[in-house]
Structure formats: structure tokens, C-alpha cells
Amino acid sequence: MNGVSIFTIDQAKRSILAILGTACFVCQKVPDELLRCQQCKRLSYCSDACKSSDLASHEKICLPLQRAPLSTPSHKRRMVFGRGDTPYDLEPEVFLLFAEEEKVFMQMVGDDYSRAHRDLLLYEPRCAVCLKSADDMRNLYDSTYTSLLHCPDCRAAFVCSEDHRAEYRDEHYKSLEDGKLTECELNQRAYEDSVEIITQGWTKSETLWFPMRRKIEYSPLPSSWDEWFADPINICPSDSSPVLNRIRTKQLSIPLTILYGMELFDKAAGDLPSLSSRIELEIAVIGAMEYELHYGGLAYFEEILHSLPRLRRLTLRFIGPQVNRGLVKPDGKNQEVLKWVPCALCHEKGIQFVHSIHAVLFHDYVKKGTAVAAEDGGPAFKWPDLAVVFNSGMGLNHYKRSDWSPTLEVLAENGVPTLCTSFLEREAEEDENYLTNHRCNIVIKRHKNPWRSEVLTKMVLMRKHFFTYNGFVQGFRGLVEGKGARPGLLIDEEKMLDILQQLVLATQIYGVGKS
């Protein structure tokens, strides 16, 4: 079997409830009563023993966690919360408060902090009704206020008072996910996933499972993850469980989404050559970041080789200014990523697996490639057979549109089948509008991706909701004839505020890729 880890050391040690302060920060247990630090009032422990074991680490961040909220004066908090805006309208301003507090926190802690420590700021509990934190309550109303009230069932939803608990109760138990799961149930599932990761003890040096087998003949993908894991050909290991399978979808989502996109492009191709029957295939991953390359990177792309029996050469181009974020370690390059060796089955068949890294914008990559071909008189620049843009936020990211616009134009003008994914439905809608404004011929309509990651990640600086990798998918091929590009459309003030809200949150939560 092949495998890589998809979790950092911090992620493999802290549950979401530990970060929220409703489980022990050391052992993740959820006893009837927790010992909360009386100074920073953010971390909790189940016993004196756990508290003592974390003392050295906690001393580094306790004072910064106390000082950071003090960077926001009372008059600014009153200005934000005094207007009576809805939580949805407040979220952009809450982000700005967080940004100021984060500066103070980082200045005090310096480089001596972990991702889990920063998450204590990002995931500071806020009231679901008014979006105030415990720090806001202490600063504005009662200096003796201790902590928000949490839901006794999921322990991951918060209110500032019993009145707000009563106001929010019905919404908390309302179905969110396809009419099946409530917010409370999704919170519980997210905690279950994080505890399973901790129980398995996964770290950077340990592995997750990937099936090692080659299909004899091409067969279309099933309709869901449940069917995929139930298929005997995928040889699920003996420790498989619904929770483990959900976790494994985080990286398996990458090759399965690509294969799904190829199938959809083939259906819409007409008389164009089929992608899924190619002997050679070149894929450009545009705007590549750590999600595509972190901890083992190339391994899960091998599933494309295993699923396409006729394929004899797979070339991957990872292109984007931030691609090195997934490659650089303290000692330089991540050799685990750069020197992946295909499995014995692929080696036996003489299959080639080639890759390259290009830390530039895609249209600049094209410009350089075509210029080199012209100068040397060699073969023409080779366009990718498929381009994939994972979770870019291109439609929301106003400040990077000068980067994305020429990339979309060159892809559309040269007829490159391009698959785009998004974390959230709202992002997918904005991406669709952005593609349409650039005359991109959308042949795969925006829809929920059946091969999205099923690992839920709670949204930060918000009262509820989750995002998932590759949650929505759409694709374009070529240009729409007879329509002028409209990349400079003006939008009204309300629309701009809404987009800014999503942008700043997306940037802090998972970064926004660039072409």
C-alpha cells in the first residue's frame, strides 16, 4: 500500500474541542468539569496532572492571550457591536479586530509558537446571536465575566447568555447538510474526526492509506464515497471504519475529483479526443499550494495511473507563485514530495510518472514556454491536456484578479479543459460569475462535488458552518463566441461588502491561491 500523512503534528494532537476550550488541551477528554486557566481563560484541562504537563508550553502563550484582546479599545468594540448588526454583517469587522489582536500576539510570541496556539485566536468562541466573545463581554459589560455558555451536546456552539441560548436553540438543531444533519450533529462529527486522528497517532512521519492496485480496464467512477470504499477492488485495510474513510477522503479527493472532471469533460467533448483514454496525459495544477503537495504530495496522484489502464505516461506541472509553501522545510526542499517513486505495479508496466515545479503565474509560465520554443526552433510549447484549479477563491479575491484574468483568458483562448473547485457554494457562485465575465465556455455546470473531502473544518471568526476541500466543482473549455469580456463590471456597495467578508475570511482560514 502507498500512503502519506495529511496532518501536521499539531493537527494530530489537538481536537477541535480542545482548541475551543471545552475539552482537555492535553488528553482531549471531556469530563463533567474542566479546570480553566484563570489568567488567559482560554485553555482547559481535565486534571492537575494534565495542567502541569502543559505548563511549559502554556507559559509561552498565556500572557500573549491576555494582552492580545487589550489591543482593541472599548470604544472600538462599542462601535462594532453597538449598531445591532446581524452576525453575518458583523463578520468582516470581527475579522479586523482579530487582525489587530493577532499582531500583538505574534509580536509577543515571536517564532516560538505552534499552529494550535494560533488557532486559539482564530477559533475564539463567539456568541451565535451577537458574535461577542468572552473578551468582548468582559471589556464592554462585566469585568468578572468568565466564559460563554456552550451547547451541552456538541460543546462547539456558544452563546453569551441564557436569553441568547433560547433564541438560538431552534437554529442550532436545524438541518444544514443536505437536509440530513443539524449544526449540532455536524459539530459532533467534526470532533469525532479530530479524535480519530489523535487516536491513530498520525504525524508527519506516519502514513494514511491509499489503495495499491491497477485496474485492468477503465470503469467509470461510482456515485459516492460509500460505493467507492465498498468496492472490493479498492482493498480497504482491515482497520477501515466510516470515520477513518471520511478522514482518508481529504487527499483522495484530489485524484478522484480529477478523474470525475475528466469523465464530465469527455461527456461534453463531442468529437474531441477522450481524456480518459489517453496513453499520455499532462495535467497542470494551477495555483498549487501546500494542499496539493504537503507531506508526500505526489503519492495520491498515482491513483490516476491506477484508474486509467491505457495511460503510460503521466506528467504533472505544479504552477503558482505560492507552490513552494508545500515544499520548503528548514533544510530546504521537501524530498519526500520531489522524489516520489511510483509503485511496483506501475514500474512493472513501464509507466512513467513525471513532474515539475514552477513558482510563477500560469500565464507567465506559458509566455516563457512559448518564447523558448520560438527561440530554439524546437518543438512547440505543449499545452496541458487538463488544467485543475483547486479551491482558488478567484471570484472573491478582488486583489488578485490582475493575476487570474490573463490566466483564464489564455486557458480559454487555447481550449484547455479547466476544472475549478471551491470550498463553499458562495465561492462557487462567485467563481462562475468570474468565469462568465471572461467568456469562459462553462461545460461543467457548478454543482456539489460527490468527491469532495468529507473531513469537516469549522469556519473561523464565525458563529457556525463548515468548509470542505473541493466542496463544489465546475469546468470550462474554450470561449463563448460573440460575447465581450466583462472583467471590470461594477458591483453595488452591499455586494462589495459581502465579497470582502468572504475574502478576508477565506484568506485567513485556508489562504487564497494564485494562478
Coordinates of C-alpha atoms in Angstrom, one line a residue:
M1 CA 0.0 0.0 0.0
N2 CA 1.0 3.6 -0.6
G3 CA 0.5 6.3 2.0
V4 CA 1.3 9.8 3.2
S5 CA 0.2 12.0 6.1
I6 CA -2.2 14.9 5.6
F7 CA -1.9 16.3 9.1
T8 CA 0.7 18.5 10.8
I9 CA 2.0 17.4 14.2
D10 CA -0.3 20.0 15.8
Q11 CA -3.4 18.7 14.0
A12 CA -2.6 15.2 15.1
K13 CA -2.6 16.2 18.7
R14 CA -5.5 18.7 19.3
S15 CA -9.2 18.1 18.8
I16 CA -11.4 21.0 17.8
L17 CA -13.0 21.0 21.3
A18 CA -9.5 21.3 22.9
I19 CA -8.9 24.4 20.7
L20 CA -12.4 25.8 21.6
G21 CA -11.7 25.2 25.4
T22 CA -14.4 22.7 26.0
A23 CA -12.1 19.6 26.2
C24 CA -8.8 19.0 27.9
F25 CA -6.0 20.6 25.9
V26 CA -3.7 17.7 26.7
C27 CA -5.6 14.5 26.6
Q28 CA -8.7 15.7 24.7
K29 CA -11.1 14.2 27.3
V30 CA -14.5 15.8 28.0
P31 CA -15.2 15.4 31.8
D32 CA -18.2 16.9 33.6
E33 CA -16.0 19.7 34.8
L34 CA -12.8 21.3 33.4
L35 CA -10.1 23.3 35.0
R36 CA -9.8 26.6 33.0
C37 CA -6.8 28.7 33.2
Q38 CA -7.8 31.7 35.3
Q39 CA -5.4 34.1 33.7
C40 CA -6.0 33.7 29.9
K41 CA -9.4 32.0 30.4
R42 CA -8.9 30.1 27.1
L43 CA -7.3 26.7 27.8
S44 CA -8.9 24.0 29.9
Y45 CA -7.6 20.8 31.5
C46 CA -9.3 17.7 32.9
S47 CA -6.9 17.4 35.9
D48 CA -4.0 19.0 37.7
A49 CA -1.7 16.4 36.1
C50 CA -2.6 17.4 32.5
K51 CA -2.4 21.1 33.5
S52 CA 1.1 20.5 34.9
S53 CA 2.3 18.6 31.8
D54 CA 1.3 21.6 29.6
L55 CA 2.8 24.2 31.9
A56 CA 6.0 24.9 30.0
S57 CA 4.1 25.3 26.7
H58 CA 1.3 27.3 28.2
E59 CA 3.6 29.8 29.9
K60 CA 4.7 30.9 26.4
I61 CA 1.3 31.9 25.3
C62 CA -0.7 32.7 28.5
L63 CA 0.3 36.3 28.7
P64 CA 0.0 37.0 24.9
L65 CA -3.5 35.5 25.0
Q66 CA -4.3 38.0 27.8
R67 CA -2.7 41.0 26.2
A68 CA -3.9 40.5 22.6
P69 CA -7.6 41.4 23.3
L70 CA -6.4 44.5 25.1
S71 CA -5.2 45.9 21.8
T72 CA -8.8 46.7 20.9
P73 CA -10.1 49.7 22.9
S74 CA -13.6 49.7 24.4
H75 CA -14.8 52.5 22.1
K76 CA -13.9 50.4 19.0
R77 CA -15.8 47.4 20.4
R78 CA -18.8 49.6 21.1
M79 CA -18.6 50.9 17.6
V80 CA -18.7 47.4 16.1
F81 CA -21.3 45.8 18.4
G82 CA -23.4 48.9 19.2
R83 CA -25.1 49.1 15.9
G84 CA -27.1 46.0 16.4
D85 CA -26.0 44.4 13.1
T86 CA -26.6 40.7 12.4
P87 CA -23.8 38.3 12.9
Y88 CA -23.5 37.9 9.1
D89 CA -22.9 41.7 8.7
L90 CA -20.5 41.8 11.7
E91 CA -18.1 39.1 10.4
P92 CA -15.9 41.4 8.3
E93 CA -15.4 43.8 11.2
V94 CA -14.8 40.9 13.7
F95 CA -12.0 39.8 11.3
L96 CA -10.4 43.3 11.5
L97 CA -10.5 43.1 15.3
F98 CA -8.8 39.7 15.1
A99 CA -6.1 41.0 12.8
E100 CA -5.1 43.7 15.3
E101 CA -5.1 41.1 18.1
E102 CA -3.0 38.7 16.1
K103 CA -0.3 41.3 15.5
V104 CA 0.1 41.8 19.3
F105 CA 0.1 38.0 19.9
M106 CA 2.7 37.3 17.2
Q107 CA 4.9 40.1 18.4
M108 CA 4.9 38.7 21.9
V109 CA 5.3 35.1 21.0
G110 CA 7.7 35.5 18.1
D111 CA 8.6 32.3 16.3
D112 CA 8.1 30.2 19.5
Y113 CA 4.5 29.1 18.8
S114 CA 2.6 26.3 17.2
R115 CA -0.3 26.3 14.8
A116 CA -2.5 25.1 17.7
H117 CA -1.6 28.2 19.6
R118 CA -2.6 30.5 16.7
D119 CA -5.8 28.6 16.4
L120 CA -6.7 29.7 19.9
L121 CA -7.1 33.1 18.4
L122 CA -8.8 32.1 15.2
Y123 CA -11.3 29.8 16.9
E124 CA -12.0 32.1 19.9
P125 CA -15.7 31.2 20.8
R126 CA -18.2 33.8 19.9
C127 CA -21.9 34.1 20.6
A128 CA -24.1 32.6 17.8
V129 CA -26.6 35.5 18.2
C130 CA -24.5 38.6 18.7
L131 CA -21.0 37.4 17.8
K132 CA -19.4 38.7 21.0
S133 CA -16.6 36.8 22.6
A134 CA -15.9 36.4 26.3
D135 CA -13.3 39.2 26.0
D136 CA -15.9 41.5 24.4
M137 CA -18.3 40.7 27.3
R138 CA -15.6 41.5 29.9
N139 CA -14.5 44.6 28.2
L140 CA -17.9 46.1 27.5
Y141 CA -20.2 44.9 30.3
D142 CA -18.7 42.9 33.2
S143 CA -15.0 42.5 34.0
T144 CA -15.8 39.4 36.1
Y145 CA -17.4 37.6 33.1
T146 CA -15.7 34.2 32.7
S147 CA -16.7 32.3 29.6
L148 CA -19.5 31.8 27.1
L149 CA -22.1 29.1 27.5
H150 CA -21.7 26.1 25.2
C151 CA -24.1 23.6 23.8
P152 CA -24.1 20.6 26.2
D153 CA -24.4 18.1 23.3
C154 CA -21.8 19.2 20.8
R155 CA -19.8 21.6 23.0
A156 CA -18.9 23.6 19.9
A157 CA -21.7 26.2 19.7
F158 CA -21.7 29.2 22.0
V159 CA -24.0 31.9 23.4
C160 CA -23.2 34.8 25.8
S161 CA -26.4 34.4 27.9
E162 CA -29.4 32.2 28.6
D163 CA -31.6 34.6 26.6
H164 CA -29.4 34.1 23.6
R165 CA -29.3 30.3 24.1
A166 CA -33.1 30.3 23.9
E167 CA -33.1 32.5 20.8
Y168 CA -30.6 30.3 19.0
R169 CA -31.8 26.8 20.1
D170 CA -34.1 26.1 17.1
E171 CA -31.5 27.2 14.6
H172 CA -28.8 25.1 16.2
Y173 CA -30.9 22.0 15.8
K174 CA -31.9 22.8 12.2
S175 CA -30.6 20.7 9.4
L176 CA -27.8 22.2 7.4
E177 CA -26.1 19.4 5.3
D178 CA -28.5 18.2 2.5
G179 CA -31.3 18.3 5.0
K180 CA -29.8 15.4 6.9
L181 CA -27.5 16.7 9.7
T182 CA -28.0 19.6 12.1
E183 CA -25.3 22.1 13.1
C184 CA -25.1 20.2 16.4
E185 CA -24.6 16.9 14.7
L186 CA -22.0 18.3 12.3
N187 CA -20.1 19.7 15.2
Q188 CA -20.1 16.3 16.8
R189 CA -18.9 14.7 13.6
A190 CA -16.1 17.1 13.3
Y191 CA -15.0 16.4 16.8
E192 CA -15.3 12.6 16.1
D193 CA -12.9 13.0 13.1
S194 CA -10.4 15.0 15.1
V195 CA -10.3 12.5 17.9
E196 CA -9.8 9.6 15.5
I197 CA -6.8 11.4 14.1
I198 CA -5.4 11.8 17.6
T199 CA -6.1 8.2 18.5
Q200 CA -4.3 6.9 15.4
G201 CA -1.3 9.0 16.3
W202 CA -0.7 10.3 12.8
T203 CA 2.2 12.7 12.4
K204 CA 4.4 13.9 9.6
S205 CA 6.4 10.6 9.6
E206 CA 3.4 8.3 9.6
T207 CA 1.0 7.3 6.9
L208 CA -2.5 7.3 5.7
W209 CA -3.9 4.6 3.4
F210 CA -4.0 4.6 -0.4
P211 CA -5.1 1.6 -2.5
M212 CA -2.3 -0.2 -4.3
R213 CA -3.8 -1.8 -7.3
R214 CA -4.2 -1.2 -11.1
K215 CA -7.5 -1.6 -12.9
I216 CA -7.4 -4.0 -15.8
E217 CA -9.9 -2.0 -17.8
Y218 CA -11.4 1.5 -17.4
S219 CA -14.6 1.7 -15.4
P220 CA -16.5 4.9 -14.6
L221 CA -16.4 6.2 -11.1
P222 CA -19.3 5.1 -8.8
S223 CA -21.7 7.7 -7.5
S224 CA -20.3 8.2 -3.9
W225 CA -17.5 7.7 -1.5
D226 CA -19.6 5.0 0.2
E227 CA -19.7 2.9 -3.0
W228 CA -16.0 3.6 -3.7
F229 CA -14.9 2.3 -0.3
A230 CA -17.3 -0.7 -0.5
D231 CA -15.8 -1.8 -3.8
P232 CA -13.5 -4.8 -3.2
I233 CA -11.1 -3.7 -5.9
N234 CA -10.1 -0.8 -3.6
I235 CA -8.8 -3.2 -1.0
C236 CA -9.7 -1.2 2.1
P237 CA -7.4 -2.1 5.0
S238 CA -8.7 -4.1 8.0
D239 CA -8.9 -1.0 10.2
S240 CA -11.4 0.7 8.0
S241 CA -14.3 2.4 9.6
P242 CA -16.7 5.2 8.5
V243 CA -14.7 7.7 10.4
L244 CA -11.4 6.6 9.0
N245 CA -12.8 6.6 5.5
R246 CA -14.0 10.2 5.9
I247 CA -10.5 11.2 7.0
R248 CA -8.9 9.5 4.1
T249 CA -11.0 11.5 1.6
K250 CA -9.1 14.7 2.4
Q251 CA -6.3 13.7 0.0
L252 CA -8.1 11.1 -2.0
S253 CA -10.4 13.9 -3.1
I254 CA -7.6 15.3 -5.3
P255 CA -7.2 12.3 -7.7
L256 CA -10.9 11.4 -7.6
T257 CA -12.0 14.9 -8.4
I258 CA -9.6 15.0 -11.3
L259 CA -10.9 11.7 -12.6
Y260 CA -14.5 12.9 -12.2
G261 CA -13.7 16.1 -14.1
M262 CA -12.2 14.1 -16.9
E263 CA -15.3 12.0 -17.2
L264 CA -17.5 15.1 -17.3
F265 CA -15.3 16.8 -19.9
D266 CA -15.4 13.6 -22.0
K267 CA -19.2 13.6 -21.9
A268 CA -19.3 17.2 -23.1
A269 CA -16.5 16.8 -25.7
G270 CA -18.4 15.8 -28.8
D271 CA -15.9 14.7 -31.4
L272 CA -12.8 15.8 -29.3
P273 CA -10.3 13.2 -28.1
S274 CA -11.3 11.5 -24.9
L275 CA -9.3 12.4 -21.8
S276 CA -9.9 9.1 -20.0
S277 CA -8.5 7.0 -22.9
R278 CA -5.2 8.9 -23.4
I279 CA -1.9 7.0 -23.5
E280 CA -0.1 10.1 -22.3
L281 CA -1.7 12.8 -20.1
E282 CA -0.3 16.1 -18.9
I283 CA -2.1 17.9 -16.0
A284 CA -1.3 21.4 -14.9
V285 CA -2.2 22.1 -11.3
I286 CA -2.6 25.9 -11.3
G287 CA -2.3 28.0 -8.1
A288 CA -0.7 25.0 -6.4
M289 CA -0.1 25.3 -2.7
E290 CA 0.5 23.0 0.3
Y291 CA -2.8 21.3 -0.1
E292 CA -1.6 19.6 -3.3
L293 CA 1.9 18.9 -2.1
H294 CA 2.0 18.7 1.7
Y295 CA 3.6 15.6 3.2
G296 CA 4.1 13.1 0.4
G297 CA 2.3 15.1 -2.4
L298 CA 2.8 13.0 -5.5
A299 CA 1.6 9.8 -3.9
Y300 CA -2.1 10.3 -4.3
F301 CA -1.8 11.4 -7.9
E302 CA -0.8 7.8 -8.6
E303 CA -4.4 6.8 -8.2
I304 CA -4.9 8.4 -11.7
L305 CA -2.4 6.0 -13.1
H306 CA -4.1 3.1 -11.3
S307 CA -7.5 4.1 -12.7
L308 CA -6.6 4.6 -16.3
P309 CA -5.3 1.3 -17.7
R310 CA -4.2 2.7 -21.1
L311 CA -2.2 5.5 -19.5
R312 CA 1.6 5.0 -19.9
R313 CA 2.9 8.5 -19.0
L314 CA 1.5 11.0 -16.6
T315 CA 3.1 14.4 -16.4
L316 CA 2.2 16.8 -13.6
R317 CA 3.1 20.5 -13.7
F318 CA 2.6 22.3 -10.3
I319 CA 2.4 26.0 -11.2
G320 CA 1.8 29.0 -9.0
P321 CA 3.8 31.7 -7.0
Q322 CA 3.0 30.0 -3.7
V323 CA 3.8 26.4 -4.7
N324 CA 6.9 26.4 -2.5
R325 CA 4.7 26.7 0.6
G326 CA 4.1 23.0 0.2
L327 CA 7.8 22.1 -0.5
V328 CA 10.2 24.0 1.8
K329 CA 11.4 22.6 5.0
P330 CA 14.0 24.1 7.4
D331 CA 16.7 22.2 5.5
G332 CA 15.5 23.2 2.1
K333 CA 13.3 21.2 -0.3
N334 CA 10.9 18.5 0.8
Q335 CA 12.5 15.5 -0.8
E336 CA 9.5 13.3 0.0
V337 CA 7.5 15.4 -2.4
L338 CA 10.1 15.9 -5.1
K339 CA 11.4 12.3 -5.4
W340 CA 8.3 10.1 -5.3
V341 CA 8.9 6.7 -6.8
P342 CA 5.9 5.0 -8.5
C343 CA 4.7 1.8 -7.0
A344 CA 5.9 -1.7 -8.1
L345 CA 2.8 -2.2 -10.2
C346 CA 3.4 0.9 -12.3
H347 CA 7.1 0.2 -12.5
E348 CA 6.4 -3.3 -13.8
K349 CA 4.3 -1.9 -16.6
G350 CA 7.0 0.6 -17.5
I351 CA 4.7 3.5 -16.7
Q352 CA 6.4 6.9 -16.5
F353 CA 5.4 9.5 -13.8
V354 CA 7.0 12.9 -14.5
H355 CA 6.5 16.1 -12.6
S356 CA 7.9 19.6 -12.4
I357 CA 7.5 22.7 -10.1
H358 CA 7.1 26.2 -11.5
A359 CA 6.8 29.0 -8.9
V360 CA 5.3 31.5 -11.4
L361 CA 1.9 32.7 -12.6
F362 CA 0.4 30.3 -15.2
H363 CA 0.3 32.9 -18.0
D364 CA 3.9 33.8 -17.3
Y365 CA 4.7 30.1 -17.5
V366 CA 3.0 29.9 -20.9
K367 CA 4.8 33.1 -22.1
K368 CA 8.2 31.7 -21.1
G369 CA 7.5 28.3 -22.6
T370 CA 6.3 29.7 -26.0
A371 CA 9.3 32.1 -26.1
V372 CA 11.8 29.3 -25.5
A373 CA 10.2 27.2 -28.2
A374 CA 10.4 30.0 -30.7
E375 CA 14.0 30.9 -29.9
D376 CA 15.4 27.4 -30.0
G377 CA 13.4 26.4 -33.0
G378 CA 12.4 23.3 -31.1
P379 CA 9.0 21.6 -30.6
A380 CA 6.0 23.8 -30.0
F381 CA 5.0 24.6 -26.4
K382 CA 2.9 21.8 -25.1
W383 CA -0.4 22.8 -23.6
P384 CA -1.7 20.7 -20.7
D385 CA -4.4 18.1 -21.6
L386 CA -6.2 19.2 -18.4
A387 CA -5.8 22.2 -16.0
V388 CA -7.0 22.0 -12.4
V389 CA -7.6 24.9 -10.1
F390 CA -8.2 23.7 -6.5
N391 CA -10.1 25.9 -4.1
S392 CA -8.7 29.2 -5.5
G393 CA -11.3 31.7 -4.4
M394 CA -10.7 33.5 -7.7
G395 CA -14.1 35.1 -7.9
L396 CA -13.9 36.6 -4.4
N397 CA -10.3 37.7 -4.5
H398 CA -10.5 41.2 -5.9
Y399 CA -6.9 42.0 -5.1
K400 CA -5.6 39.1 -7.2
R401 CA -7.8 39.5 -10.2
S402 CA -5.0 41.0 -12.2
D403 CA -3.2 37.6 -11.8
W404 CA -6.2 35.4 -12.6
S405 CA -7.7 37.3 -15.5
P406 CA -4.8 36.7 -18.0
T407 CA -4.6 33.1 -16.8
L408 CA -8.3 32.4 -17.5
E409 CA -8.0 34.2 -20.9
V410 CA -5.1 32.1 -22.1
L411 CA -6.7 28.9 -20.9
A412 CA -10.0 29.7 -22.6
E413 CA -8.4 31.0 -25.8
N414 CA -6.4 27.8 -26.2
G415 CA -9.3 25.4 -25.4
V416 CA -7.6 23.8 -22.4
P417 CA -10.2 21.9 -20.4
T418 CA -10.1 23.5 -17.0
L419 CA -11.6 22.2 -13.8
C420 CA -12.3 24.6 -10.9
T421 CA -13.2 23.6 -7.3
S422 CA -14.4 25.7 -4.4
F423 CA -14.7 25.3 -0.6
L424 CA -18.2 26.8 -0.3
E425 CA -21.2 27.2 -2.5
R426 CA -21.0 31.0 -2.3
E427 CA -17.4 30.8 -3.6
A428 CA -18.5 28.6 -6.5
E429 CA -21.2 31.1 -7.4
E430 CA -18.7 34.0 -7.5
D431 CA -16.2 31.8 -9.5
E432 CA -18.9 31.1 -12.0
N433 CA -19.7 34.8 -12.4
Y434 CA -16.0 35.5 -12.8
L435 CA -15.5 32.8 -15.5
T436 CA -18.6 34.0 -17.3
N437 CA -17.2 37.6 -17.3
H438 CA -14.1 36.2 -19.1
R439 CA -16.1 34.5 -21.8
C440 CA -15.1 31.1 -20.5
N441 CA -17.4 28.4 -22.0
I442 CA -18.7 26.6 -19.0
V443 CA -19.3 23.0 -20.0
I444 CA -19.4 21.5 -16.4
K445 CA -22.1 23.4 -14.6
R446 CA -21.5 24.4 -11.0
H447 CA -22.6 21.6 -8.6
K448 CA -21.7 19.9 -5.3
N449 CA -18.8 17.6 -5.9
P450 CA -19.5 14.0 -5.0
W451 CA -15.8 13.5 -4.4
R452 CA -15.3 16.4 -2.0
S453 CA -13.4 15.8 1.1
E454 CA -15.6 14.6 3.9
V455 CA -13.4 16.0 6.6
L456 CA -15.2 18.9 8.1
T457 CA -13.3 22.1 9.1
K458 CA -15.1 24.6 11.2
M459 CA -15.2 28.1 9.9
V460 CA -13.2 30.6 12.0
L461 CA -14.3 34.0 13.2
M462 CA -17.9 33.0 12.5
R463 CA -20.7 31.6 14.6
K464 CA -21.3 28.4 12.6
H465 CA -20.8 26.5 9.4
F466 CA -18.0 24.4 7.9
F467 CA -16.0 24.2 4.8
T468 CA -14.6 21.2 2.9
Y469 CA -11.9 20.8 0.3
N470 CA -13.2 20.7 -3.3
G471 CA -16.8 21.1 -2.0
F472 CA -18.1 22.4 -5.3
V473 CA -16.9 21.8 -8.9
Q474 CA -17.3 23.4 -12.3
G475 CA -15.3 23.5 -15.5
F476 CA -14.8 25.4 -18.8
R477 CA -13.4 24.6 -22.2
G478 CA -12.8 27.3 -24.8
L479 CA -14.5 30.7 -25.3
V480 CA -18.2 31.7 -25.6
E481 CA -18.5 33.2 -29.1
G482 CA -20.0 36.6 -29.7
K483 CA -19.7 37.9 -26.2
G484 CA -17.3 40.6 -25.0
A485 CA -15.3 40.1 -21.8
R486 CA -16.6 42.0 -18.9
P487 CA -13.9 41.6 -16.1
G488 CA -14.4 45.2 -14.9
L489 CA -18.1 45.1 -14.0
L490 CA -19.1 47.3 -11.2
I491 CA -21.0 46.0 -8.2
D492 CA -23.0 47.8 -5.6
E493 CA -21.8 48.6 -2.1
E494 CA -23.7 45.8 -0.4
K495 CA -22.3 43.3 -2.9
M496 CA -18.8 44.6 -2.3
L497 CA -19.1 44.3 1.4
D498 CA -20.3 40.7 1.1
I499 CA -17.4 39.8 -1.2
L500 CA -14.9 41.4 1.1
Q501 CA -16.4 39.5 4.1
Q502 CA -15.9 36.2 2.3
L503 CA -12.4 37.2 1.0
V504 CA -10.9 38.1 4.3
L505 CA -12.3 35.0 6.0
A506 CA -11.1 32.8 3.2
T507 CA -7.6 34.3 3.3
Q508 CA -7.2 33.7 7.0
I509 CA -8.8 30.2 7.0
Y510 CA -7.1 28.5 4.1
G511 CA -5.3 31.0 2.1
V512 CA -6.3 32.1 -1.4
G513 CA -4.3 30.5 -4.3
K514 CA -2.9 32.5 -7.2
S515 CA -2.5 31.4 -10.7

